[in-house]
PDB file of C-alpha atoms and ligand atoms in Angstrom:
ATOM      1  CA  MET A  11       0.502   6.873 -10.723  1.00  0.00           C
ATOM      2  CA  ALA A  12      -0.079   4.817  -7.582  1.00  0.00           C
ATOM      3  CA  VAL A  13       3.127   3.926  -5.743  1.00  0.00           C
ATOM      4  CA  LEU A  14       2.662   0.160  -5.971  1.00  0.00           C
ATOM      5  CA  GLN A  15       2.228   0.306  -9.736  1.00  0.00           C
ATOM      6  CA  LEU A  16       5.218   2.647  -9.986  1.00  0.00           C
ATOM      7  CA  LEU A  17       7.354   0.291  -7.901  1.00  0.00           C
ATOM      8  CA  LYS A  18       6.393  -2.631 -10.086  1.00  0.00           C
ATOM      9  CA  GLU A  19       7.227  -0.680 -13.231  1.00  0.00           C
ATOM     10  CA  ARG A  20      10.576   0.517 -11.877  1.00  0.00           C
ATOM     11  CA  ILE A  21      11.514  -3.043 -10.947  1.00  0.00           C
ATOM     12  CA  LEU A  22      10.617  -4.267 -14.421  1.00  0.00           C
ATOM     13  CA  LYS A  23      12.390  -1.369 -16.117  1.00  0.00           C
ATOM     14  CA  ASP A  24      15.491  -0.811 -13.948  1.00  0.00           C
ATOM     15  CA  ALA A  25      16.241  -3.954 -11.923  1.00  0.00           C
ATOM     16  CA  LYS A  26      19.061  -6.249 -12.959  1.00  0.00           C
ATOM     17  CA  THR A  27      19.261  -9.914 -12.105  1.00  0.00           C
ATOM     18  CA  PHE A  28      22.357 -11.762 -10.908  1.00  0.00           C
ATOM     19  CA  PRO A  29      23.153 -15.403 -10.270  1.00  0.00           C
ATOM     20  CA  GLY A  30      21.816 -16.710  -6.968  1.00  0.00           C
ATOM     21  CA  ASN A  31      18.403 -15.080  -7.383  1.00  0.00           C
ATOM     22  CA  ILE A  32      19.782 -11.643  -6.614  1.00  0.00           C
ATOM     23  CA  LEU A  33      17.986  -8.587  -7.876  1.00  0.00           C
ATOM     24  CA  LYS A  34      19.754  -5.234  -8.012  1.00  0.00           C
ATOM     25  CA  VAL A  35      17.807  -2.026  -7.826  1.00  0.00           C
ATOM     26  CA  ASP A  36      20.794   0.278  -7.555  1.00  0.00           C
ATOM     27  CA  SER A  37      19.235   3.048  -9.637  1.00  0.00           C
ATOM     28  CA  PHE A  38      16.585   3.977  -7.063  1.00  0.00           C
ATOM     29  CA  LEU A  39      16.934   1.992  -3.815  1.00  0.00           C
ATOM     30  CA  ASN A  40      20.302   0.436  -3.039  1.00  0.00           C
ATOM     31  CA  HIS A  41      22.947   2.765  -4.399  1.00  0.00           C
ATOM     32  CA  GLN A  42      21.466   5.878  -5.966  1.00  0.00           C
ATOM     33  CA  ILE A  43      18.397   6.737  -3.905  1.00  0.00           C
ATOM     34  CA  ASP A  44      15.267   8.323  -5.351  1.00  0.00           C
ATOM     35  CA  VAL A  45      14.173  10.229  -2.269  1.00  0.00           C
ATOM     36  CA  ASP A  46      10.832  11.417  -3.695  1.00  0.00           C
ATOM     37  CA  PHE A  47       9.993   7.846  -4.562  1.00  0.00           C
ATOM     38  CA  LEU A  48      11.057   6.655  -1.085  1.00  0.00           C
ATOM     39  CA  CYS A  49       8.718   9.290   0.328  1.00  0.00           C
ATOM     40  CA  GLU A  50       5.803   7.614  -1.448  1.00  0.00           C
ATOM     41  CA  ILE A  51       7.006   4.252  -0.142  1.00  0.00           C
ATOM     42  CA  GLY A  52       7.160   5.703   3.376  1.00  0.00           C
ATOM     43  CA  LYS A  53       3.563   6.972   3.050  1.00  0.00           C
ATOM     44  CA  GLU A  54       2.454   3.533   1.889  1.00  0.00           C
ATOM     45  CA  PHE A  55       4.039   1.913   4.961  1.00  0.00           C
ATOM     46  CA  LYS A  56       2.270   4.482   7.146  1.00  0.00           C
ATOM     47  CA  LYS A  57      -1.045   3.556   5.501  1.00  0.00           C
ATOM     48  CA  ARG A  58      -0.464  -0.177   5.940  1.00  0.00           C
ATOM     49  CA  PHE A  59       0.501   0.141   9.608  1.00  0.00           C
ATOM     50  CA  SER A  60      -1.907   2.959  10.446  1.00  0.00           C
ATOM     51  CA  GLY A  61      -3.630   1.031  13.220  1.00  0.00           C
ATOM     52  CA  CYS A  62      -0.356   0.076  14.920  1.00  0.00           C
ATOM     53  CA  THR A  63       1.531   1.782  17.701  1.00  0.00           C
ATOM     54  CA  VAL A  64       5.045   2.472  16.463  1.00  0.00           C
ATOM     55  CA  THR A  65       7.532   4.076  18.857  1.00  0.00           C
ATOM     56  CA  LYS A  66      10.582   3.277  16.746  1.00  0.00           C
ATOM     57  CA  ILE A  67      11.537   1.953  13.334  1.00  0.00           C
ATOM     58  CA  LEU A  68      14.138  -0.801  13.530  1.00  0.00           C
ATOM     59  CA  THR A  69      16.285  -1.724  10.539  1.00  0.00           C
ATOM     60  CA  ILE A  70      19.663  -3.170   9.659  1.00  0.00           C
ATOM     61  CA  GLU A  71      22.635  -1.450   8.080  1.00  0.00           C
ATOM     62  CA  SER A  72      23.145  -0.504   5.460  1.00  0.00           C
ATOM     63  CA  SER A  73      20.430  -0.521   2.813  1.00  0.00           C
ATOM     64  CA  GLY A  74      17.532  -0.417   5.261  1.00  0.00           C
ATOM     65  CA  ILE A  75      18.618   2.897   6.779  1.00  0.00           C
ATOM     66  CA  GLY A  76      17.581   5.274   3.995  1.00  0.00           C
ATOM     67  CA  ILE A  77      14.158   3.679   3.611  1.00  0.00           C
ATOM     68  CA  ALA A  78      13.610   3.658   7.378  1.00  0.00           C
ATOM     69  CA  CYS A  79      14.601   7.315   7.752  1.00  0.00           C
ATOM     70  CA  VAL A  80      12.208   8.487   5.072  1.00  0.00           C
ATOM     71  CA  ALA A  81       9.372   6.312   6.457  1.00  0.00           C
ATOM     72  CA  ALA A  82      10.031   7.560  10.008  1.00  0.00           C
ATOM     73  CA  GLN A  83       8.970  11.060   9.013  1.00  0.00           C
ATOM     74  CA  PHE A  84       5.423   9.734   8.599  1.00  0.00           C
ATOM     75  CA  PHE A  85       5.484   7.761  11.841  1.00  0.00           C
ATOM     76  CA  LYS A  86       7.084  10.683  13.711  1.00  0.00           C
ATOM     77  CA  CYS A  87       9.492   8.389  15.492  1.00  0.00           C
ATOM     78  CA  PRO A  88      13.232   7.689  15.588  1.00  0.00           C
ATOM     79  CA  VAL A  89      15.061   5.067  13.552  1.00  0.00           C
ATOM     80  CA  LEU A  90      17.305   2.517  15.210  1.00  0.00           C
ATOM     81  CA  PHE A  91      19.569   0.443  13.003  1.00  0.00           C
ATOM     82  CA  ALA A  92      21.300  -2.769  13.978  1.00  0.00           C
ATOM     83  CA  LYS A  93      25.025  -2.294  13.427  1.00  0.00           C
ATOM     84  CA  LYS A  94      27.220  -4.957  11.942  1.00  0.00           C
ATOM     85  CA  THR A  95      30.190  -5.689  14.170  1.00  0.00           C
ATOM     86  CA  LYS A  96      33.391  -7.662  13.882  1.00  0.00           C
ATOM     87  CA  THR A  97      34.252  -7.301  17.551  1.00  0.00           C
ATOM     88  CA  LYS A  98      34.595 -10.578  19.419  1.00  0.00           C
ATOM     89  CA  ASN A  99      34.228  -8.912  22.819  1.00  0.00           C
ATOM     90  CA  ILE A 100      30.618  -7.895  22.740  1.00  0.00           C
ATOM     91  CA  SER A 101      29.809  -5.311  25.401  1.00  0.00           C
ATOM     92  CA  SER A 102      27.108  -5.948  27.973  1.00  0.00           C
ATOM     93  CA  ASP A 103      25.504  -2.665  26.894  1.00  0.00           C
ATOM     94  CA  VAL A 104      24.176  -4.153  23.662  1.00  0.00           C
ATOM     95  CA  TYR A 105      21.788  -6.824  22.448  1.00  0.00           C
ATOM     96  CA  GLN A 106      23.458  -9.011  19.880  1.00  0.00           C
ATOM     97  CA  THR A 107      22.327 -11.571  17.321  1.00  0.00           C
ATOM     98  CA  LYS A 108      23.774 -13.447  14.367  1.00  0.00           C
ATOM     99  CA  VAL A 109      22.432 -12.969  10.852  1.00  0.00           C
ATOM    100  CA  ALA A 110      23.205 -15.120   7.820  1.00  0.00           C
ATOM    101  CA  SER A 111      23.793 -12.759   4.906  1.00  0.00           C
ATOM    102  CA  TYR A 112      21.876 -13.666   1.772  1.00  0.00           C
ATOM    103  CA  THR A 113      23.981 -11.620  -0.599  1.00  0.00           C
ATOM    104  CA  HIS A 114      27.423 -12.395   0.895  1.00  0.00           C
ATOM    105  CA  GLY A 115      26.849 -16.004   1.906  1.00  0.00           C
ATOM    106  CA  THR A 116      28.442 -15.430   5.331  1.00  0.00           C
ATOM    107  CA  SER A 117      27.216 -14.743   8.853  1.00  0.00           C
ATOM    108  CA  TYR A 118      27.762 -11.593  10.824  1.00  0.00           C
ATOM    109  CA  ASP A 119      26.883 -10.275  14.263  1.00  0.00           C
ATOM    110  CA  VAL A 120      24.637  -7.260  14.640  1.00  0.00           C
ATOM    111  CA  VAL A 121      24.112  -5.209  17.769  1.00  0.00           C
ATOM    112  CA  VAL A 122      21.840  -2.496  19.099  1.00  0.00           C
ATOM    113  CA  SER A 123      22.434  -0.520  22.245  1.00  0.00           C
ATOM    114  CA  LYS A 124      20.261  -1.510  25.215  1.00  0.00           C
ATOM    115  CA  GLU A 125      19.834   2.211  25.789  1.00  0.00           C
ATOM    116  CA  PHE A 126      17.763   2.612  22.616  1.00  0.00           C
ATOM    117  CA  LEU A 127      15.614  -0.535  22.587  1.00  0.00           C
ATOM    118  CA  THR A 128      13.537  -1.085  25.679  1.00  0.00           C
ATOM    119  CA  VAL A 129      10.524  -2.871  27.054  1.00  0.00           C
ATOM    120  CA  GLY A 130       8.254   0.089  26.312  1.00  0.00           C
ATOM    121  CA  ASP A 131       9.055   0.086  22.594  1.00  0.00           C
ATOM    122  CA  SER A 132       6.734  -1.068  19.837  1.00  0.00           C
ATOM    123  CA  VAL A 133       8.941  -1.400  16.786  1.00  0.00           C
ATOM    124  CA  LEU A 134       8.163  -1.468  13.095  1.00  0.00           C
ATOM    125  CA  ILE A 135      10.898  -3.399  11.316  1.00  0.00           C
ATOM    126  CA  ILE A 136      11.697  -2.128   7.825  1.00  0.00           C
ATOM    127  CA  ASP A 137      14.080  -3.518   5.215  1.00  0.00           C
ATOM    128  CA  ASP A 138      14.656  -3.321   1.482  1.00  0.00           C
ATOM    129  CA  PHE A 139      14.455  -7.030   0.568  1.00  0.00           C
ATOM    130  CA  LEU A 140      12.993 -10.181   2.068  1.00  0.00           C
ATOM    131  CA  ALA A 141      14.640 -13.386   0.837  1.00  0.00           C
ATOM    132  CA  ASN A 142      15.077 -16.169   3.398  1.00  0.00           C
ATOM    133  CA  GLY A 143      14.046 -14.038   6.333  1.00  0.00           C
ATOM    134  CA  GLN A 144      17.307 -14.113   8.284  1.00  0.00           C
ATOM    135  CA  ALA A 145      17.681 -10.344   8.602  1.00  0.00           C
ATOM    136  CA  LEU A 146      14.088  -9.941   9.831  1.00  0.00           C
ATOM    137  CA  LEU A 147      14.398 -12.872  12.241  1.00  0.00           C
ATOM    138  CA  GLY A 148      17.598 -11.335  13.628  1.00  0.00           C
ATOM    139  CA  LEU A 149      15.853  -7.992  14.160  1.00  0.00           C
ATOM    140  CA  ILE A 150      12.871  -9.730  15.776  1.00  0.00           C
ATOM    141  CA  ASP A 151      15.317 -11.535  18.067  1.00  0.00           C
ATOM    142  CA  LEU A 152      16.873  -8.213  19.121  1.00  0.00           C
ATOM    143  CA  ALA A 153      13.411  -6.797  19.887  1.00  0.00           C
ATOM    144  CA  ASN A 154      12.535  -9.924  21.871  1.00  0.00           C
ATOM    145  CA  GLN A 155      15.756  -9.694  23.881  1.00  0.00           C
ATOM    146  CA  ALA A 156      14.784  -6.136  24.823  1.00  0.00           C
ATOM    147  CA  GLY A 157      11.228  -7.162  25.717  1.00  0.00           C
ATOM    148  CA  ALA A 158       9.983  -4.761  23.030  1.00  0.00           C
ATOM    149  CA  THR A 159       6.853  -5.442  20.981  1.00  0.00           C
ATOM    150  CA  VAL A 160       7.116  -5.976  17.229  1.00  0.00           C
ATOM    151  CA  ALA A 161       4.274  -4.031  15.591  1.00  0.00           C
ATOM    152  CA  GLY A 162       5.059  -5.479  12.164  1.00  0.00           C
ATOM    153  CA  CYS A 163       7.533  -5.868   9.330  1.00  0.00           C
ATOM    154  CA  GLY A 164       7.505  -3.664   6.220  1.00  0.00           C
ATOM    155  CA  ILE A 165       9.445  -4.760   3.153  1.00  0.00           C
ATOM    156  CA  VAL A 166       9.907  -2.959  -0.144  1.00  0.00           C
ATOM    157  CA  ILE A 167      10.646  -6.046  -2.286  1.00  0.00           C
ATOM    158  CA  GLU A 168       9.743  -9.560  -1.203  1.00  0.00           C
ATOM    159  CA  LYS A 169      11.072 -12.477  -3.223  1.00  0.00           C
ATOM    160  CA  SER A 170       8.037 -14.650  -2.573  1.00  0.00           C
ATOM    161  CA  PHE A 171       9.597 -17.766  -4.058  1.00  0.00           C
ATOM    162  CA  GLN A 172      12.111 -17.847  -1.190  1.00  0.00           C
ATOM    163  CA  THR A 173      11.387 -18.971   2.353  1.00  0.00           C
ATOM    164  CA  GLY A 174      11.351 -15.682   4.307  1.00  0.00           C
ATOM    165  CA  ALA A 175       7.709 -14.641   3.992  1.00  0.00           C
ATOM    166  CA  GLU A 176       6.482 -18.042   5.238  1.00  0.00           C
ATOM    167  CA  LEU A 177       8.893 -17.933   8.192  1.00  0.00           C
ATOM    168  CA  ILE A 178       7.747 -14.463   9.225  1.00  0.00           C
ATOM    169  CA  LYS A 179       4.060 -15.350   8.822  1.00  0.00           C
ATOM    170  CA  LYS A 180       4.631 -18.319  11.143  1.00  0.00           C
ATOM    171  CA  THR A 181       5.739 -15.925  13.892  1.00  0.00           C
ATOM    172  CA  GLY A 182       2.297 -14.291  13.719  1.00  0.00           C
ATOM    173  CA  ILE A 183       3.877 -10.885  13.043  1.00  0.00           C
ATOM    174  CA  LYS A 184       2.115  -8.695  10.483  1.00  0.00           C
ATOM    175  CA  LEU A 185       4.134  -8.613   7.260  1.00  0.00           C
ATOM    176  CA  GLU A 186       3.532  -6.061   4.521  1.00  0.00           C
ATOM    177  CA  SER A 187       5.567  -6.312   1.315  1.00  0.00           C
ATOM    178  CA  LEU A 188       5.003  -3.592  -1.275  1.00  0.00           C
ATOM    179  CA  ALA A 189       6.241  -5.612  -4.258  1.00  0.00           C
ATOM    180  CA  LYS A 190       6.300  -9.370  -4.552  1.00  0.00           C
ATOM    181  CA  ILE A 191       8.600 -11.095  -7.004  1.00  0.00           C
ATOM    182  CA  LYS A 192       7.128 -14.432  -7.978  1.00  0.00           C
ATOM    183  CA  SER A 193      10.233 -15.756  -9.726  1.00  0.00           C
ATOM    184  CA  LEU A 194      13.572 -14.815 -11.212  1.00  0.00           C
ATOM    185  CA  ASP A 195      14.014 -17.955 -13.281  1.00  0.00           C
ATOM    186  CA  ASP A 196      16.563 -17.546 -16.088  1.00  0.00           C
ATOM    187  CA  GLY A 197      16.980 -13.906 -15.090  1.00  0.00           C
ATOM    188  CA  VAL A 198      13.397 -13.064 -16.057  1.00  0.00           C
ATOM    189  CA  ILE A 199      11.644 -10.935 -13.444  1.00  0.00           C
ATOM    190  CA  PHE A 200       8.093 -12.085 -12.819  1.00  0.00           C
ATOM    191  CA  VAL A 201       6.349  -9.584 -10.506  1.00  0.00           C
TER     192      VAL A 201
HETATM  193  P1  5GP B 323      17.166 -12.458   4.030  1.00  0.00           P
HETATM  194  O1  5GP B 323      17.781 -12.158   5.365  1.00  0.00           O
HETATM  195  O2  5GP B 323      15.668 -12.290   4.023  1.00  0.00           O
HETATM  196  O3  5GP B 323      17.601 -13.788   3.477  1.00  0.00           O
HETATM  197  O4  5GP B 323      17.736 -11.394   3.009  1.00  0.00           O
HETATM  198  C1  5GP B 323      17.400 -10.056   3.191  1.00  0.00           C
HETATM  199  C2  5GP B 323      18.627  -9.197   3.284  1.00  0.00           C
HETATM  200  O5  5GP B 323      19.589  -9.568   2.293  1.00  0.00           O
HETATM  201  C3  5GP B 323      18.271  -7.765   3.058  1.00  0.00           C
HETATM  202  O6  5GP B 323      18.771  -6.991   4.131  1.00  0.00           O
HETATM  203  C4  5GP B 323      18.928  -7.373   1.740  1.00  0.00           C
HETATM  204  O7  5GP B 323      19.798  -6.285   1.917  1.00  0.00           O
HETATM  205  C5  5GP B 323      19.687  -8.596   1.285  1.00  0.00           C
HETATM  206  N1  5GP B 323      19.087  -9.187   0.063  1.00  0.00           N
HETATM  207  C6  5GP B 323      18.457 -10.381  -0.067  1.00  0.00           C
HETATM  208  N2  5GP B 323      18.114 -10.623  -1.326  1.00  0.00           N
HETATM  209  C7  5GP B 323      18.520  -9.547  -2.033  1.00  0.00           C
HETATM  210  C8  5GP B 323      18.439  -9.208  -3.424  1.00  0.00           C
HETATM  211  O8  5GP B 323      17.941  -9.940  -4.289  1.00  0.00           O
HETATM  212  N3  5GP B 323      18.961  -8.001  -3.769  1.00  0.00           N
HETATM  213  C9  5GP B 323      19.547  -7.147  -2.873  1.00  0.00           C
HETATM  214  N4  5GP B 323      20.004  -5.993  -3.318  1.00  0.00           N
HETATM  215  N5  5GP B 323      19.638  -7.445  -1.555  1.00  0.00           N
HETATM  216  C10 5GP B 323      19.131  -8.629  -1.144  1.00  0.00           C
END
């Protein structure tokens, strides 16, 4: 079965909804990881960004890392993940930005080393979910600080009824979401 259809079916079958428009896909993406399935997702990202130069995949810890690592095998490039930090004294060796967390309702700082993100890079940003776009905007900010190019953003599950997709489209950056959730009203998943 085609990966997009499979993803849709797994969301409908396995995902659980929580208050605050949160969807949990712990059985295959966010806790237990179905690596074979992620492989198909990685291939799909490669197909969607086939015309793009990608020197690095950029993601954010923690749930983006597994997806990014599997996808990177098809792009033949390294993965760089923005690390969450609690340190107040941010070193001059890192680029830093603030991200509002959708699931925790707080803000946190994330950093990447200047050594690993440079002006010559063309990054593909990958994450598990797109809600209000704050994680992607933070990653785009880090790339901009480094003078790197953003080749595009690849998302496994976009919640299209939230503001993120519009915000990213406004930046002019190519956005590819493999599944789009139209609504989660009353806990009913409408893909
Ligand atoms: P955004 O920054 O777009 O508001 O939210 C995206 C980030 O929050 C992602 O990194 C993801 O981990 C988390 N997130 C947002 N919505 C959901 C959701 O419904 N389920 C899960 N598991 N994570 C979410």
